[in-house]
């Protein structure tokens, strides 16, 4: 904790909104001030007005916020709506023939889908879901490639009130099985495979493995034909997507659900070995998705918006599957890897589809920056007008490169701080109104009561580090952890008398009220903008039959932000030389199988024991220092076995 809170980054440059951008922006400085004033004057009323104006309600609500059962806050409780209606049907008259999705496959195939076409496909698939026994409240796992059908599946679930849970296609069959069981899913929607980095990701095979033990509630598996390679289909359980929709009507009356009806679950890492099923609502989630697309991305009718996130992450939910569609935007979806066939792919897509707003992760920016300026300079990026980042702090060097080489100093950069749990942007600039400081996510959005506080919950002085908290409920906040409400309370409301939402990040606020995120305060790693619990990786390692004990920590990494370092104690002899190399490979492959390739440790070190205090606590701070090759300043005299430090440092 103190380690995170101490570190302070110094960056003094300020970039004002470019005049040309500001003139056309949806939110001017005056409008921003008016929004802030309105939120300040009447927090619940502010959100209520936005929800009334921006969402089509089948039954209007009269209650904006119900705080009677805090921290189980409920928004717009007596209203009824449907998210899919708001994303599709309501645009048909005004922009039915407008392109909703521009899809590009990794192999270069493209598809343009209008709002009318998307509506028809969603309705057909919604009817297919019903035909296969899925109804309101049933859980559906979506384990798919980044193709339009992933969005269609999510929208179709929303249309019939089914609760989807998307599992990132890079997760292993074991991770998929855990989520299927935890969610009690009735159906899995998958594909024969996905194209990624020139290879095929075997999604169907992983699904079969996940379902192989029979201890689950899945009745049907719908399989999209994407790659066309042979996959096994199980009689009575598996259905091809095309067969499922064949003969289905292209109209489907939406299921009108309560504002609080769960829209989806999304699993994310915490500080225990078990991922948490973050449960989001319908009405509250939708309003924050809509207003952040307007305020932060400034999406206008003629924009082409591209968020590069996979639908397996929250970013791909809010800024691919729901937000942009709810405001009738045109958006790009890309199936594959950023460097396939070369490091120009993102820039080529921006050029070919005339992308105007581009949103990606710092890790991708750093990786592409490494390849040099010639690559982006060989594409026409002149249509870009706004850039964005998400997932981790962006280092000023990468920020400046993004600004100069991609944005040609013309495009503001919105650095957006938020989380799976918050549902939508929380701290971020409004690009026509907020000055930018490289590395800062700037200021809380109107209606978001973010603060930096000490252990007692008092605001800390300017530039002092502390806990990042949200002091008032907001509509798109998580509602609970699926099946584990106590964990919801313990994780997010453990301090400050349960009054403030604890984000789990440390931060500081500078003299201008700008926020600088310093990192996690718990045992959660941020690897390439993705959250991974150290305990998750440790549990995977100790599940290997040759491993007795393991501890996992993060090491600073220039591209990934953090790299995973594992300290492993094997049963029997400590492996050395070739045996150690073989064991490292075996364990890396093992973790990839247990969780997914993103969780593979970058560095594995063996010792006879872990450094522990005499009371048996693993000295994690010491391990972090070892992993980062830092000088060891800690008192190691309490160590049970001092030799292990040298072994872990690779000196013995
Ligand atoms: O530590 C913060 C970091 O990512 C965490 C949330 O991760 P996840 O739920 O996977 O969602 C990522 C996409 C929204 C946060 O607790 N984080 C996210 N955005 C930023 C960030 N850190 C610094 N700056 C950001 N813009």
XYZ file of C-alpha atoms and ligand atoms in Angstrom:
678
model
C 0.000 0.000 0.000
C 2.548 2.582 1.113
C 4.661 1.712 -1.919
C 1.849 2.726 -4.263
C 0.865 5.773 -2.313
C 4.374 7.209 -2.242
C 5.183 7.242 -5.914
C 4.500 10.534 -7.581
C 4.931 11.283 -11.210
C 5.866 14.745 -12.368
C 4.484 15.943 -15.647
C 3.772 19.612 -16.211
C 2.746 19.988 -19.816
C -0.820 21.126 -20.467
C -2.663 20.813 -23.784
C -5.711 23.017 -24.252
C -8.578 21.747 -26.434
C -7.736 22.653 -30.059
C -9.999 25.515 -31.221
C -11.225 23.664 -34.285
C -12.224 20.667 -32.205
C -13.805 22.736 -29.447
C -16.009 24.679 -31.864
C -17.810 21.555 -33.016
C -17.760 19.615 -29.749
C -20.988 18.513 -28.105
C -19.807 19.806 -24.752
C -18.295 23.291 -24.482
C -16.701 24.600 -21.274
C -19.954 26.436 -20.424
C -22.049 23.346 -20.967
C -19.641 21.311 -18.843
C -19.960 23.808 -16.012
C -23.745 23.679 -16.318
C -23.659 19.873 -16.116
C -21.428 19.984 -13.043
C -23.651 22.553 -11.365
C -26.790 20.537 -12.074
C -25.219 17.365 -10.669
C -24.021 19.227 -7.607
C -27.451 20.740 -6.959
C -29.413 17.480 -7.203
C -27.389 14.304 -7.731
C -30.245 11.835 -8.215
C -32.322 14.366 -10.152
C -29.426 15.033 -12.517
C -29.171 11.383 -13.446
C -32.952 11.052 -13.527
C -33.253 13.864 -16.066
C -30.569 12.358 -18.271
C -32.198 8.927 -18.099
C -35.597 10.391 -19.011
C -34.194 12.357 -21.936
C -31.745 9.879 -23.422
C -33.507 6.530 -22.974
C -36.806 5.360 -24.481
C -38.852 3.930 -21.606
C -41.775 1.606 -22.129
C -42.944 2.521 -18.615
C -41.453 5.790 -17.342
C -39.918 5.746 -13.887
C -40.883 8.014 -11.005
C -38.069 7.081 -8.595
C -34.569 8.119 -9.673
C -32.599 6.584 -6.833
C -33.583 4.239 -4.033
C -30.959 4.287 -1.284
C -32.985 2.390 1.305
C -30.881 -0.747 1.101
C -27.374 0.716 0.691
C -24.882 -0.291 -0.542
C -27.435 -1.970 -2.776
C -28.410 1.162 -4.623
C -31.260 0.949 -7.113
C -31.834 3.375 -9.975
C -34.997 4.201 -11.956
C -36.670 1.332 -10.105
C -40.263 1.535 -11.329
C -39.365 2.082 -14.984
C -39.396 -0.573 -17.712
C -37.256 -0.602 -20.823
C -35.317 -2.791 -23.214
C -31.691 -2.145 -24.126
C -31.924 -3.730 -27.567
C -34.922 -1.506 -28.405
C -32.865 1.502 -27.393
C -29.896 0.369 -29.485
C -31.829 -0.644 -32.603
C -35.567 -0.130 -32.978
C -35.568 3.504 -32.043
C -33.132 4.323 -34.847
C -35.026 2.552 -37.624
C -37.103 5.518 -38.704
C -34.355 8.120 -38.595
C -31.274 6.116 -39.541
C -32.386 2.639 -40.617
C -30.073 2.700 -43.619
C -27.116 4.139 -41.769
C -24.194 1.756 -41.266
C -24.107 0.493 -37.710
C -21.169 -1.899 -37.970
C -18.198 -1.940 -40.288
C -16.574 -5.294 -39.742
C -13.120 -6.355 -40.843
C -11.917 -9.907 -40.373
C -8.274 -10.676 -39.775
C -7.982 -12.136 -43.257
C -9.300 -8.913 -44.781
C -12.961 -9.817 -45.354
C -15.288 -6.879 -44.655
C -19.010 -6.404 -44.028
C -21.107 -3.269 -43.625
C -24.299 -3.777 -41.630
C -27.002 -1.119 -41.440
C -29.186 -0.502 -38.418
C -32.101 -2.131 -40.260
C -30.043 -5.215 -41.062
C -28.640 -5.440 -37.563
C -32.140 -5.153 -36.134
C -33.350 -8.007 -38.338
C -30.405 -10.230 -37.414
C -30.789 -9.546 -33.714
C -34.522 -10.315 -33.898
C -33.910 -13.564 -35.766
C -31.302 -14.675 -33.308
C -33.480 -13.638 -30.353
C -36.234 -15.836 -31.782
C -33.707 -18.662 -32.152
C -32.723 -18.303 -28.502
C -36.354 -18.537 -27.444
C -36.861 -21.498 -29.754
C -34.030 -23.231 -27.923
C -35.530 -22.696 -24.518
C -33.802 -19.516 -23.382
C -35.978 -16.986 -21.598
C -35.894 -14.009 -19.286
C -33.319 -14.330 -16.510
C -31.568 -17.388 -18.008
C -27.785 -17.116 -18.226
C -26.095 -17.472 -21.590
C -22.336 -17.730 -22.010
C -20.913 -16.079 -25.120
C -17.448 -17.347 -26.115
C -16.945 -15.935 -29.557
C -14.598 -14.255 -32.000
C -14.810 -10.467 -32.502
C -17.341 -10.714 -35.298
C -20.713 -8.971 -35.652
C -22.387 -12.145 -34.380
C -20.865 -11.542 -30.943
C -22.705 -8.223 -30.776
C -25.815 -9.819 -32.278
C -25.742 -12.512 -29.577
C -25.356 -9.916 -26.798
C -28.126 -7.748 -28.206
C -30.402 -10.757 -28.715
C -29.984 -11.777 -25.070
C -30.806 -8.232 -24.000
C -33.850 -8.309 -26.259
C -35.391 -11.299 -24.516
C -34.197 -10.427 -21.005
C -31.652 -13.254 -20.855
C -28.460 -12.444 -18.917
C -25.338 -12.878 -20.982
C -21.847 -13.431 -19.716
C -19.155 -13.014 -22.334
C -15.982 -15.004 -21.772
C -12.925 -13.640 -23.587
C -11.923 -15.986 -26.418
C -8.341 -16.007 -25.106
C -9.403 -17.741 -21.906
C -8.814 -21.460 -21.585
C -11.403 -24.222 -21.373
C -10.827 -24.402 -17.634
C -11.552 -20.692 -17.163
C -14.610 -21.109 -19.391
C -15.818 -24.106 -17.364
C -15.489 -22.157 -14.097
C -17.605 -19.322 -15.482
C -20.220 -21.627 -16.990
C -20.662 -23.278 -13.607
C -20.615 -20.135 -11.515
C -23.210 -18.476 -13.737
C -25.362 -21.623 -13.932
C -25.589 -21.096 -17.681
C -28.263 -22.743 -19.807
C -26.602 -22.138 -23.136
C -23.188 -21.470 -24.652
C -22.850 -19.501 -27.883
C -19.514 -20.078 -29.572
C -17.889 -20.541 -32.984
C -15.876 -23.218 -34.732
C -12.896 -20.921 -34.228
C -11.509 -17.403 -34.413
C -8.738 -15.951 -36.562
C -6.019 -14.468 -34.407
C -2.434 -13.705 -35.357
C -2.687 -15.891 -38.463
C -3.771 -18.920 -36.442
C -7.082 -20.423 -35.496
C -8.231 -20.189 -31.888
C -10.119 -23.439 -31.219
C -13.193 -22.058 -29.487
C -15.462 -25.045 -30.117
C -12.882 -27.515 -28.926
C -12.399 -25.507 -25.732
C -16.158 -25.409 -25.231
C -16.358 -29.190 -25.587
C -13.587 -29.580 -23.016
C -15.298 -27.160 -20.655
C -18.510 -29.174 -20.869
C -16.842 -32.587 -20.794
C -17.298 -33.370 -17.107
C -21.075 -33.105 -17.397
C -21.373 -31.155 -14.140
C -23.106 -28.096 -15.549
C -26.536 -26.908 -16.573
C -25.851 -26.203 -20.257
C -28.536 -27.661 -22.520
C -27.660 -26.225 -25.906
C -24.573 -24.950 -27.701
C -24.994 -22.676 -30.706
C -21.978 -22.671 -33.017
C -21.169 -19.938 -35.513
C -19.319 -21.087 -38.613
C -16.411 -18.660 -38.792
C -13.250 -20.460 -39.867
C -14.961 -23.323 -41.674
C -12.531 -25.949 -40.401
C -13.883 -29.265 -39.132
C -15.166 -29.376 -35.595
C -17.057 -32.072 -33.737
C -20.780 -31.436 -33.247
C -22.654 -33.277 -30.556
C -26.082 -34.577 -31.493
C -28.939 -33.070 -29.551
C -26.788 -30.417 -27.915
C -24.943 -28.516 -30.652
C -26.659 -26.456 -33.338
C -25.069 -24.419 -36.118
C -25.941 -20.718 -35.900
C -27.277 -20.769 -39.482
C -29.602 -23.640 -38.710
C -30.773 -21.988 -35.515
C -31.839 -18.793 -37.301
C -33.142 -20.433 -40.434
C -36.861 -19.736 -40.798
C -36.921 -17.383 -37.801
C -38.946 -14.167 -38.109
C -36.998 -10.939 -38.382
C -39.261 -9.255 -35.871
C -39.210 -9.988 -32.162
C -41.176 -8.064 -29.566
C -38.713 -6.968 -26.894
C -39.121 -8.215 -23.333
C -39.739 -5.074 -21.285
C -37.727 -5.476 -18.125
C -37.364 -3.508 -14.897
C -34.544 -0.978 -14.872
C -32.800 -3.104 -12.258
C -33.074 -6.365 -14.240
C -29.530 -7.749 -14.718
C -28.302 -6.999 -18.229
C -25.124 -9.041 -17.969
C -22.498 -10.649 -15.778
C -18.846 -10.139 -16.549
C -16.172 -12.025 -14.659
C -13.117 -10.133 -13.505
C -10.154 -10.783 -11.249
C -9.984 -9.851 -7.617
C -7.549 -10.609 -4.881
C -8.668 -14.181 -4.338
C -8.253 -17.104 -6.716
C -11.895 -17.013 -7.811
C -13.019 -14.492 -10.451
C -16.005 -12.351 -9.548
C -19.163 -12.254 -11.652
C -19.792 -8.520 -11.766
C -23.542 -7.981 -12.172
C -24.754 -4.950 -14.104
C -28.241 -3.510 -14.373
C -30.277 -2.467 -17.406
C -31.375 1.174 -17.020
C -28.495 2.511 -14.964
C -25.882 0.826 -17.123
C -27.447 2.155 -20.298
C -27.539 5.803 -19.238
C -23.860 5.978 -18.352
C -22.959 4.143 -21.560
C -24.931 6.726 -23.555
C -23.745 9.912 -21.883
C -20.084 8.913 -21.873
C -20.265 8.233 -25.630
C -21.618 11.761 -25.997
C -19.450 13.596 -23.455
C -16.100 11.817 -23.597
C -16.046 10.455 -27.148
C -18.075 13.345 -28.536
C -19.548 10.875 -31.038
C -21.583 12.730 -33.665
C -23.730 11.500 -36.497
C -21.019 11.497 -39.155
C -18.292 9.945 -37.009
C -16.734 6.543 -37.507
C -15.898 5.269 -34.061
C -13.462 2.446 -33.384
C -12.891 0.912 -29.982
C -10.347 -1.884 -30.408
C -11.358 -3.806 -27.262
C -12.635 -7.359 -27.462
C -16.236 -7.911 -26.351
C -14.775 -10.209 -23.681
C -13.841 -7.128 -21.630
C -16.007 -4.396 -20.157
C -14.655 -1.930 -22.718
C -16.021 -4.122 -25.492
C -19.398 -4.180 -23.761
C -19.884 -0.494 -23.112
C -18.064 0.916 -26.134
C -18.691 -1.760 -28.779
C -21.855 -3.716 -28.019
C -24.042 -1.082 -26.353
C -22.999 2.586 -26.058
C -22.261 3.475 -29.693
C -25.365 1.639 -30.917
C -27.576 3.306 -28.318
C -26.647 6.680 -29.807
C -26.949 5.506 -33.416
C -23.256 5.700 -34.286
C -21.254 3.968 -37.001
C -18.527 1.813 -35.499
C -15.713 -0.436 -36.643
C -15.159 -3.962 -35.364
C -11.936 -5.836 -36.077
C -11.485 -9.538 -35.469
C -7.750 -10.032 -35.221
C -4.388 -9.061 -33.788
C -2.984 -5.494 -34.027
C 0.223 -6.719 -35.622
C -1.232 -9.063 -38.209
C 0.134 -9.291 -40.851
C 2.297 -6.372 -39.687
C 2.365 -3.473 -37.263
C 0.450 -1.239 -39.666
C -2.853 -3.072 -39.332
C -4.531 -0.632 -36.930
C -3.451 2.361 -39.020
C -4.548 0.684 -42.231
C -7.985 0.047 -40.741
C -8.196 3.689 -39.628
C -7.335 4.733 -43.175
C -9.527 2.253 -45.051
C -12.650 2.880 -42.987
C -12.056 6.605 -42.461
C -12.041 6.249 -38.677
C -12.545 9.567 -36.892
C -12.414 8.455 -33.230
C -9.955 5.773 -32.149
C -9.850 4.179 -28.682
C -7.239 1.650 -27.566
C -4.994 0.587 -24.672
C -1.603 2.050 -23.693
C 0.001 -1.380 -24.078
C -0.978 -1.432 -27.762
C 0.255 2.132 -28.230
C 3.621 1.269 -26.659
C 3.995 -1.890 -28.731
C 3.180 -0.035 -31.966
C 5.389 2.915 -30.991
C 8.357 0.531 -30.746
C 7.972 -0.310 -34.421
C 8.841 3.240 -35.430
C 7.099 6.210 -37.051
C 7.470 5.088 -40.652
C 4.673 2.569 -40.368
C 1.929 4.955 -39.213
C 3.361 7.679 -41.442
C 2.704 5.539 -44.487
C -1.068 5.587 -43.876
C -3.581 8.389 -44.266
C -4.722 9.179 -40.735
C -6.145 12.572 -41.619
C -9.741 11.647 -40.744
C -8.875 11.061 -37.076
C -10.137 13.817 -34.817
C -10.074 12.232 -31.355
C -7.951 9.546 -29.665
C -8.558 7.663 -26.450
C -6.871 5.292 -24.019
C -8.028 2.948 -21.292
C -6.885 0.219 -18.961
C -3.802 1.549 -17.243
C -1.936 4.792 -16.787
C -0.359 5.949 -20.039
C 3.247 7.005 -19.641
C 3.918 10.534 -20.937
C 6.328 9.248 -23.614
C 3.643 7.072 -25.183
C 1.080 9.872 -24.772
C 3.271 12.320 -26.702
C 3.955 9.769 -29.442
C 0.234 9.052 -29.776
C -0.449 12.779 -29.883
C 2.219 13.642 -32.429
C 2.552 10.633 -34.695
C -1.035 9.348 -34.720
C -2.993 12.485 -33.875
C -0.629 14.871 -35.734
C -1.053 17.256 -32.785
C -4.627 17.852 -33.985
C -6.503 15.292 -31.909
C -7.211 15.551 -28.187
C -6.523 12.358 -26.221
C -9.130 11.179 -23.737
C -7.476 9.097 -21.010
C -10.441 7.330 -19.448
C -10.303 5.850 -15.960
C -12.951 3.301 -15.123
C -13.415 -0.361 -14.217
C -15.476 -3.437 -14.985
C -17.400 -2.537 -11.837
C -18.123 1.072 -12.786
C -19.686 0.132 -16.130
C -18.606 3.305 -17.901
C -16.044 6.110 -17.813
C -15.752 7.802 -14.428
C -12.756 10.114 -14.587
C -12.024 11.428 -18.064
C -11.736 14.640 -20.045
C -14.498 16.151 -22.155
C -12.328 16.832 -25.161
C -13.838 20.172 -26.167
C -13.668 21.526 -22.646
C -10.974 19.918 -20.500
C -7.260 20.755 -20.828
C -5.069 17.640 -20.958
C -2.007 16.655 -18.961
C -0.181 13.587 -20.323
C -0.563 10.728 -17.852
C -3.584 12.155 -16.022
C -7.140 10.955 -16.598
C -8.054 14.551 -15.673
C -11.303 15.138 -13.761
C -14.357 13.210 -12.621
C -17.284 13.376 -15.023
C -20.350 15.377 -14.022
C -22.361 13.350 -11.513
C -19.367 11.232 -10.468
C -18.253 12.061 -6.925
C -14.659 10.794 -7.054
C -12.194 11.732 -4.352
C -8.833 10.713 -2.893
C -9.004 9.986 0.825
C -6.959 8.646 3.726
C -7.718 5.580 5.895
C -10.343 7.552 7.794
C -12.082 8.740 4.664
C -10.877 12.343 4.850
C -9.893 14.023 1.585
C -6.122 14.227 1.365
C -4.323 17.483 0.478
C -3.334 18.251 -3.107
C -0.665 15.934 -4.475
C -0.804 13.537 -1.537
C -1.557 9.940 -2.420
C -4.548 8.057 -1.058
C -7.422 5.743 -1.775
C -9.511 6.475 -4.835
C -13.175 6.394 -3.780
C -16.547 7.316 -5.216
C -18.623 9.074 -2.609
C -22.075 8.893 -4.173
C -23.780 6.078 -6.067
C -23.934 6.369 -9.866
C -26.340 4.610 -12.221
C -23.955 2.172 -13.955
C -22.327 0.882 -10.778
C -22.189 -2.867 -10.297
C -25.154 -4.205 -8.349
C -23.535 -7.210 -6.702
C -21.234 -10.161 -7.322
C -23.231 -12.982 -8.808
C -23.937 -15.594 -6.153
C -21.753 -13.907 -3.536
C -23.323 -10.750 -2.195
C -21.145 -10.782 0.916
C -18.071 -10.543 -1.263
C -19.632 -7.492 -2.946
C -19.965 -5.784 0.430
C -16.549 -6.889 1.688
C -14.681 -5.902 -1.459
C -16.166 -2.547 -2.366
C -17.512 -1.138 0.899
C -15.068 -2.350 3.573
C -13.961 1.048 4.884
C -15.433 4.454 5.637
C -18.540 2.948 7.327
C -19.542 1.426 4.027
C -20.414 4.860 2.650
C -17.842 5.202 -0.130
C -17.164 2.845 -2.995
C -13.552 1.667 -2.755
C -12.150 1.374 -6.255
C -9.033 -0.566 -5.254
C -6.715 1.988 -6.872
C -4.476 4.551 -5.272
C -4.339 8.018 -6.758
C -3.362 11.598 -6.149
C -5.114 14.796 -7.125
C -3.020 17.769 -8.138
C -3.534 21.454 -7.443
C -5.823 21.790 -10.478
C -8.034 18.949 -9.312
C -6.603 16.538 -11.887
C -6.414 12.855 -10.945
C -3.309 10.716 -11.416
C -3.852 6.984 -10.966
C -0.955 5.332 -9.183
C -1.867 1.644 -9.275
C -3.770 -1.064 -7.464
C -3.750 -1.370 -3.711
C -4.654 -5.047 -3.732
C -3.007 -8.125 -5.194
C -4.300 -7.470 -8.655
C -1.915 -7.214 -11.595
C -2.488 -5.091 -14.658
C -1.005 -7.006 -17.570
C -1.530 -5.289 -20.920
C -4.499 -3.441 -19.479
C -6.109 -6.673 -18.277
C -6.701 -7.511 -14.690
C -5.279 -10.699 -13.252
C -5.286 -11.689 -9.625
C -1.944 -12.907 -8.295
C -3.931 -15.558 -6.418
C -5.492 -16.811 -9.620
C -2.087 -17.492 -11.120
C -0.855 -18.967 -7.830
C -3.842 -21.316 -7.644
C -3.186 -22.429 -11.205
C 0.474 -23.113 -10.413
C -0.172 -25.119 -7.271
C -2.733 -27.183 -9.155
C 0.229 -28.668 -11.053
C 1.236 -31.945 -9.439
C 4.944 -31.072 -9.204
C 4.367 -27.735 -7.476
C 4.313 -27.440 -3.692
C 3.977 -23.702 -3.290
C 3.943 -20.566 -5.434
C 3.896 -16.804 -5.045
C 3.230 -14.403 -7.893
C 4.072 -10.704 -8.115
C 4.253 -8.023 -10.806
C 7.376 -6.590 -12.394
C 7.386 -3.305 -14.325
C 7.340 -3.938 -18.055
C 7.880 -1.362 -20.787
C 5.176 -2.717 -23.069
C 2.760 -4.679 -20.945
C 2.768 -2.329 -17.963
C 3.297 -5.262 -15.653
C 4.841 -8.664 -16.302
C 4.131 -11.735 -14.185
C 6.915 -13.182 -12.062
C 6.293 -16.495 -10.296
C 8.361 -17.898 -7.448
C 7.833 -21.614 -7.326
C 8.732 -24.303 -4.839
C 8.645 -27.756 -6.397
C 7.895 -30.992 -4.647
C 11.190 -32.852 -4.171
C 14.445 -31.433 -5.527
C 14.709 -27.828 -6.687
C 15.132 -28.007 -10.472
C 18.328 -26.463 -11.848
C 19.906 -26.138 -15.320
C 18.085 -28.017 -18.091
C 15.606 -29.443 -15.638
C 14.680 -25.911 -14.586
C 14.244 -24.812 -18.216
C 12.011 -27.786 -18.943
C 9.969 -27.137 -15.824
C 9.558 -23.455 -16.708
C 8.157 -24.386 -20.096
C 5.875 -26.964 -18.564
C 4.523 -24.491 -16.020
C 4.004 -21.702 -18.545
C 2.023 -24.046 -20.779
C 0.146 -25.293 -17.755
C -0.969 -21.797 -16.716
C -2.024 -21.060 -20.298
C -4.210 -24.169 -20.150
C -5.604 -23.350 -16.719
C -6.366 -19.663 -17.293
C -5.281 -18.535 -20.757
C -2.148 -17.344 -22.550
C -2.378 -13.841 -21.015
C -1.688 -15.338 -17.587
C 1.557 -17.132 -18.566
C 4.309 -16.038 -16.164
C 7.065 -14.116 -17.942
C 9.610 -15.237 -15.410
C 9.603 -18.321 -13.173
C 12.186 -18.802 -10.424
C 12.724 -21.842 -8.221
C 13.925 -21.991 -4.640
C 13.885 -24.364 -1.693
C 11.319 -22.220 0.062
C 9.543 -18.870 -0.098
C 10.780 -15.981 2.016
C 8.531 -15.977 5.049
C 8.469 -14.227 8.347
C 8.718 -16.368 11.463
C 4.979 -16.190 11.731
C 4.742 -17.792 8.309
C 3.644 -14.820 6.194
C 5.067 -14.654 2.681
C 7.148 -11.490 2.362
C 5.544 -10.139 -0.768
C 7.268 -6.798 -0.668
C 10.585 -8.600 -0.692
C 9.448 -10.716 -3.629
C 8.427 -7.607 -5.529
C 11.860 -6.083 -4.923
C 13.522 -9.288 -6.159
C 11.287 -9.430 -9.224
C 12.104 -5.831 -10.102
C 15.825 -6.334 -9.495
C 15.725 -3.665 -6.853
C 18.114 -3.396 -4.018
C 16.766 -5.152 -0.959
C 16.302 -2.560 1.716
C 14.028 -4.609 3.896
C 15.010 -6.253 7.107
C 15.523 -9.897 6.208
C 16.728 -10.953 9.625
C 13.322 -12.415 10.430
C 13.583 -14.747 7.471
C 13.197 -18.401 8.215
C 15.742 -19.367 5.558
C 17.984 -16.596 4.258
C 19.469 -18.684 1.456
C 16.208 -18.614 -0.474
C 16.638 -14.920 -1.255
C 19.835 -15.654 -3.164
C 18.194 -18.579 -4.894
C 15.271 -16.397 -5.984
C 17.653 -13.709 -7.186
C 19.285 -16.352 -9.335
C 22.572 -16.123 -7.457
C 22.559 -19.590 -5.968
O -6.260 0.056 -12.015
C -7.214 0.678 -12.847
C -6.892 0.375 -14.292
O -7.657 -0.772 -14.627
C -8.459 -1.181 -13.510
C -9.779 -1.710 -13.995
O -9.564 -2.832 -14.777
P -10.750 -3.508 -15.568
O -11.902 -3.713 -14.659
O -10.207 -4.696 -16.246
O -11.205 -2.444 -16.613
C -10.312 -1.971 -17.573
C -11.068 -1.162 -18.587
C -12.016 -0.174 -18.021
C -8.582 0.056 -12.665
O -8.887 -0.253 -11.330
N -7.271 1.472 -15.194
C -8.312 1.515 -16.044
N -8.296 2.645 -16.762
C -7.228 3.358 -16.356
C -6.575 2.618 -15.350
N -5.478 3.083 -14.730
C -5.021 4.303 -15.096
N -5.584 5.052 -16.060
C -6.680 4.630 -16.729
N -7.207 5.376 -17.693
